[in-house]
Amino acid sequence: MDHPVVWVKLEKYIELTGDSMDAVQARRKVGKWLDGNQCKIVDGRLWINLPAAQRWVEEWDASAPMLVSGAPPVKRRK
């Protein structure tokens, strides 16, 4: 998919995707999204690379065996 704009500020990304600021920050914190790839800080603002974020979603889905196989998720007892 071609994007007319590659990098957008976090607020625009949230508006376009419905994702949350907390979810984006959590991905950065645990290293799922890397600065310079899916995101980067410019002048103190977080920018998101739309094509890279989309690739991450597509690759995550393909690498989730439970989702690919169609098997329901396992519920763990506490």
Short mmCIF file of N, CA and C in Angstrom, two decimals:
data_model
loop_
_atom_site.label_atom_id
_atom_site.label_comp_id
_atom_site.label_asym_id
_atom_site.label_seq_id
_atom_site.Cartn_x
_atom_site.Cartn_y
_atom_site.Cartn_z
N MET A 1 0.85 -1.18 0.00
CA MET A 1 0.00 0.00 0.00
C MET A 1 0.89 1.24 0.00
N ASP A 2 0.63 2.15 -0.90
CA ASP A 2 1.39 3.39 -0.95
C ASP A 2 0.75 4.43 -0.05
N HIS A 3 1.58 5.07 0.73
CA HIS A 3 1.13 6.13 1.62
C HIS A 3 1.63 7.45 1.06
N PRO A 4 0.76 8.45 0.88
CA PRO A 4 1.22 9.75 0.40
C PRO A 4 2.17 10.42 1.39
N VAL A 5 2.02 10.11 2.66
CA VAL A 5 2.88 10.62 3.72
C VAL A 5 3.43 9.41 4.46
N VAL A 6 4.74 9.38 4.67
CA VAL A 6 5.34 8.23 5.34
C VAL A 6 5.34 8.41 6.85
N TRP A 7 5.79 9.56 7.34
CA TRP A 7 5.89 9.82 8.78
C TRP A 7 4.77 10.75 9.21
N VAL A 8 4.06 10.37 10.29
CA VAL A 8 3.02 11.23 10.87
C VAL A 8 3.26 11.35 12.37
N LYS A 9 2.82 12.44 12.95
CA LYS A 9 2.92 12.61 14.40
C LYS A 9 2.00 11.60 15.09
N LEU A 10 2.35 11.27 16.31
CA LEU A 10 1.61 10.27 17.08
C LEU A 10 0.11 10.55 17.08
N GLU A 11 -0.26 11.79 17.27
CA GLU A 11 -1.69 12.13 17.35
C GLU A 11 -2.43 11.77 16.05
N LYS A 12 -1.79 12.00 14.91
CA LYS A 12 -2.41 11.66 13.62
C LYS A 12 -2.48 10.15 13.45
N TYR A 13 -1.43 9.45 13.88
CA TYR A 13 -1.44 7.99 13.81
C TYR A 13 -2.61 7.42 14.62
N ILE A 14 -2.80 7.95 15.82
CA ILE A 14 -3.90 7.50 16.68
C ILE A 14 -5.24 7.76 15.99
N GLU A 15 -5.38 8.95 15.40
CA GLU A 15 -6.61 9.30 14.69
C GLU A 15 -6.87 8.35 13.52
N LEU A 16 -5.83 8.04 12.76
CA LEU A 16 -5.98 7.20 11.57
C LEU A 16 -6.27 5.74 11.89
N THR A 17 -5.66 5.24 12.97
CA THR A 17 -5.72 3.79 13.24
C THR A 17 -6.64 3.39 14.38
N GLY A 18 -6.94 4.31 15.28
CA GLY A 18 -7.71 3.94 16.46
C GLY A 18 -6.84 3.31 17.54
N ASP A 19 -5.54 3.21 17.29
CA ASP A 19 -4.61 2.71 18.30
C ASP A 19 -4.54 3.73 19.43
N SER A 20 -3.99 3.34 20.56
CA SER A 20 -3.89 4.27 21.68
C SER A 20 -2.45 4.71 21.91
N MET A 21 -2.30 5.85 22.55
CA MET A 21 -0.98 6.35 22.89
C MET A 21 -0.27 5.37 23.82
N ASP A 22 -1.01 4.81 24.77
CA ASP A 22 -0.42 3.86 25.71
C ASP A 22 0.10 2.61 24.98
N ALA A 23 -0.65 2.13 23.99
CA ALA A 23 -0.22 0.94 23.24
C ALA A 23 1.06 1.21 22.46
N VAL A 24 1.13 2.38 21.83
CA VAL A 24 2.33 2.75 21.08
C VAL A 24 3.52 2.86 22.02
N GLN A 25 3.35 3.53 23.14
CA GLN A 25 4.45 3.69 24.10
C GLN A 25 4.88 2.35 24.68
N ALA A 26 3.92 1.46 24.91
CA ALA A 26 4.26 0.13 25.43
C ALA A 26 5.09 -0.66 24.43
N ARG A 27 4.75 -0.57 23.13
CA ARG A 27 5.53 -1.26 22.10
C ARG A 27 6.96 -0.74 22.05
N ARG A 28 7.11 0.57 22.21
CA ARG A 28 8.46 1.16 22.23
C ARG A 28 9.22 0.69 23.46
N LYS A 29 8.55 0.67 24.59
CA LYS A 29 9.21 0.33 25.86
C LYS A 29 9.75 -1.09 25.86
N VAL A 30 8.99 -2.03 25.29
CA VAL A 30 9.43 -3.43 25.30
C VAL A 30 10.24 -3.79 24.06
N GLY A 31 10.43 -2.84 23.15
CA GLY A 31 11.27 -3.08 21.98
C GLY A 31 10.57 -3.70 20.79
N LYS A 32 9.23 -3.73 20.81
CA LYS A 32 8.51 -4.22 19.63
C LYS A 32 8.59 -3.22 18.49
N TRP A 33 8.59 -1.94 18.82
CA TRP A 33 8.79 -0.87 17.84
C TRP A 33 10.12 -0.21 18.17
N LEU A 34 10.94 -0.04 17.15
CA LEU A 34 12.27 0.51 17.34
C LEU A 34 12.34 1.94 16.82
N ASP A 35 12.99 2.80 17.60
CA ASP A 35 13.20 4.18 17.15
C ASP A 35 14.06 4.14 15.90
N GLY A 36 13.63 4.88 14.88
CA GLY A 36 14.32 4.89 13.60
C GLY A 36 13.71 3.94 12.60
N ASN A 37 12.85 3.05 13.07
CA ASN A 37 12.17 2.12 12.17
C ASN A 37 10.67 2.43 12.15
N GLN A 38 9.93 1.96 13.15
CA GLN A 38 8.50 2.25 13.21
C GLN A 38 8.21 3.63 13.78
N CYS A 39 9.14 4.19 14.50
CA CYS A 39 8.91 5.48 15.14
C CYS A 39 10.22 6.21 15.35
N LYS A 40 10.13 7.50 15.66
CA LYS A 40 11.32 8.28 16.02
C LYS A 40 10.88 9.59 16.67
N ILE A 41 11.78 10.13 17.45
CA ILE A 41 11.53 11.41 18.12
C ILE A 41 12.18 12.51 17.28
N VAL A 42 11.39 13.52 16.92
CA VAL A 42 11.90 14.69 16.20
C VAL A 42 11.39 15.92 16.93
N ASP A 43 12.32 16.77 17.35
CA ASP A 43 11.97 17.98 18.10
C ASP A 43 11.06 17.68 19.29
N GLY A 44 11.34 16.58 19.97
CA GLY A 44 10.58 16.23 21.16
C GLY A 44 9.21 15.62 20.90
N ARG A 45 8.89 15.36 19.65
CA ARG A 45 7.59 14.76 19.29
C ARG A 45 7.80 13.37 18.71
N LEU A 46 6.90 12.45 19.02
CA LEU A 46 6.99 11.10 18.49
C LEU A 46 6.31 11.04 17.12
N TRP A 47 7.05 10.55 16.13
CA TRP A 47 6.53 10.37 14.77
C TRP A 47 6.46 8.87 14.49
N ILE A 48 5.45 8.47 13.70
CA ILE A 48 5.24 7.07 13.35
C ILE A 48 5.41 6.90 11.85
N ASN A 49 6.13 5.87 11.47
CA ASN A 49 6.32 5.52 10.07
C ASN A 49 5.16 4.59 9.67
N LEU A 50 4.23 5.10 8.88
CA LEU A 50 3.02 4.33 8.54
C LEU A 50 3.32 3.01 7.83
N PRO A 51 4.15 3.00 6.78
CA PRO A 51 4.43 1.71 6.13
C PRO A 51 5.12 0.72 7.06
N ALA A 52 6.04 1.19 7.90
CA ALA A 52 6.74 0.28 8.83
C ALA A 52 5.78 -0.25 9.89
N ALA A 53 4.88 0.58 10.38
CA ALA A 53 3.89 0.13 11.37
C ALA A 53 2.96 -0.90 10.74
N GLN A 54 2.57 -0.67 9.50
CA GLN A 54 1.70 -1.63 8.81
C GLN A 54 2.41 -2.96 8.60
N ARG A 55 3.69 -2.91 8.20
CA ARG A 55 4.46 -4.16 8.04
C ARG A 55 4.55 -4.91 9.37
N TRP A 56 4.74 -4.17 10.47
CA TRP A 56 4.82 -4.80 11.78
C TRP A 56 3.52 -5.55 12.09
N VAL A 57 2.39 -4.93 11.79
CA VAL A 57 1.10 -5.58 12.03
C VAL A 57 0.98 -6.85 11.19
N GLU A 58 1.34 -6.75 9.91
CA GLU A 58 1.23 -7.91 9.02
C GLU A 58 2.16 -9.03 9.45
N GLU A 59 3.38 -8.71 9.84
CA GLU A 59 4.33 -9.73 10.28
C GLU A 59 3.93 -10.34 11.61
N TRP A 60 3.40 -9.52 12.52
CA TRP A 60 2.96 -10.05 13.81
C TRP A 60 1.85 -11.06 13.60
N ASP A 61 0.89 -10.73 12.77
CA ASP A 61 -0.24 -11.62 12.51
C ASP A 61 0.24 -12.94 11.93
N ALA A 62 1.19 -12.87 11.00
CA ALA A 62 1.69 -14.07 10.35
C ALA A 62 2.52 -14.92 11.30
N SER A 63 3.07 -14.33 12.35
CA SER A 63 3.92 -15.08 13.26
C SER A 63 3.19 -15.55 14.51
N ALA A 64 1.89 -15.30 14.58
CA ALA A 64 1.11 -15.73 15.74
C ALA A 64 0.46 -17.07 15.43
N PRO A 65 1.08 -18.19 15.83
CA PRO A 65 0.58 -19.51 15.43
C PRO A 65 -0.86 -19.78 15.84
N MET A 66 -1.28 -19.28 16.98
CA MET A 66 -2.66 -19.53 17.41
C MET A 66 -3.64 -18.84 16.47
N LEU A 67 -3.29 -17.67 15.99
CA LEU A 67 -4.18 -16.95 15.09
C LEU A 67 -4.17 -17.57 13.70
N VAL A 68 -3.01 -17.99 13.24
CA VAL A 68 -2.89 -18.57 11.91
C VAL A 68 -3.64 -19.89 11.85
N SER A 69 -3.51 -20.70 12.89
CA SER A 69 -4.14 -22.03 12.88
C SER A 69 -5.64 -21.96 13.09
N GLY A 70 -6.12 -20.84 13.61
CA GLY A 70 -7.54 -20.72 13.89
C GLY A 70 -7.92 -21.29 15.24
N ALA A 71 -6.94 -21.80 15.98
CA ALA A 71 -7.23 -22.37 17.29
C ALA A 71 -7.58 -21.25 18.27
N PRO A 72 -8.53 -21.48 19.15
CA PRO A 72 -8.88 -20.46 20.14
C PRO A 72 -7.75 -20.28 21.14
N PRO A 73 -7.61 -19.07 21.68
CA PRO A 73 -6.56 -18.85 22.68
C PRO A 73 -6.82 -19.69 23.93
N VAL A 74 -5.74 -20.09 24.57
CA VAL A 74 -5.83 -20.88 25.79
C VAL A 74 -6.06 -19.95 26.97
N LYS A 75 -7.06 -20.24 27.79
CA LYS A 75 -7.32 -19.46 28.99
C LYS A 75 -6.52 -20.04 30.12
N ARG A 76 -5.76 -19.19 30.79
CA ARG A 76 -4.94 -19.65 31.91
C ARG A 76 -5.65 -19.37 33.22
N ARG A 77 -5.53 -20.32 34.12
CA ARG A 77 -6.13 -20.15 35.45
C ARG A 77 -5.19 -19.35 36.31
N LYS A 78 -5.77 -18.53 37.18
CA LYS A 78 -4.96 -17.74 38.10
C LYS A 78 -4.84 -18.41 39.43
#
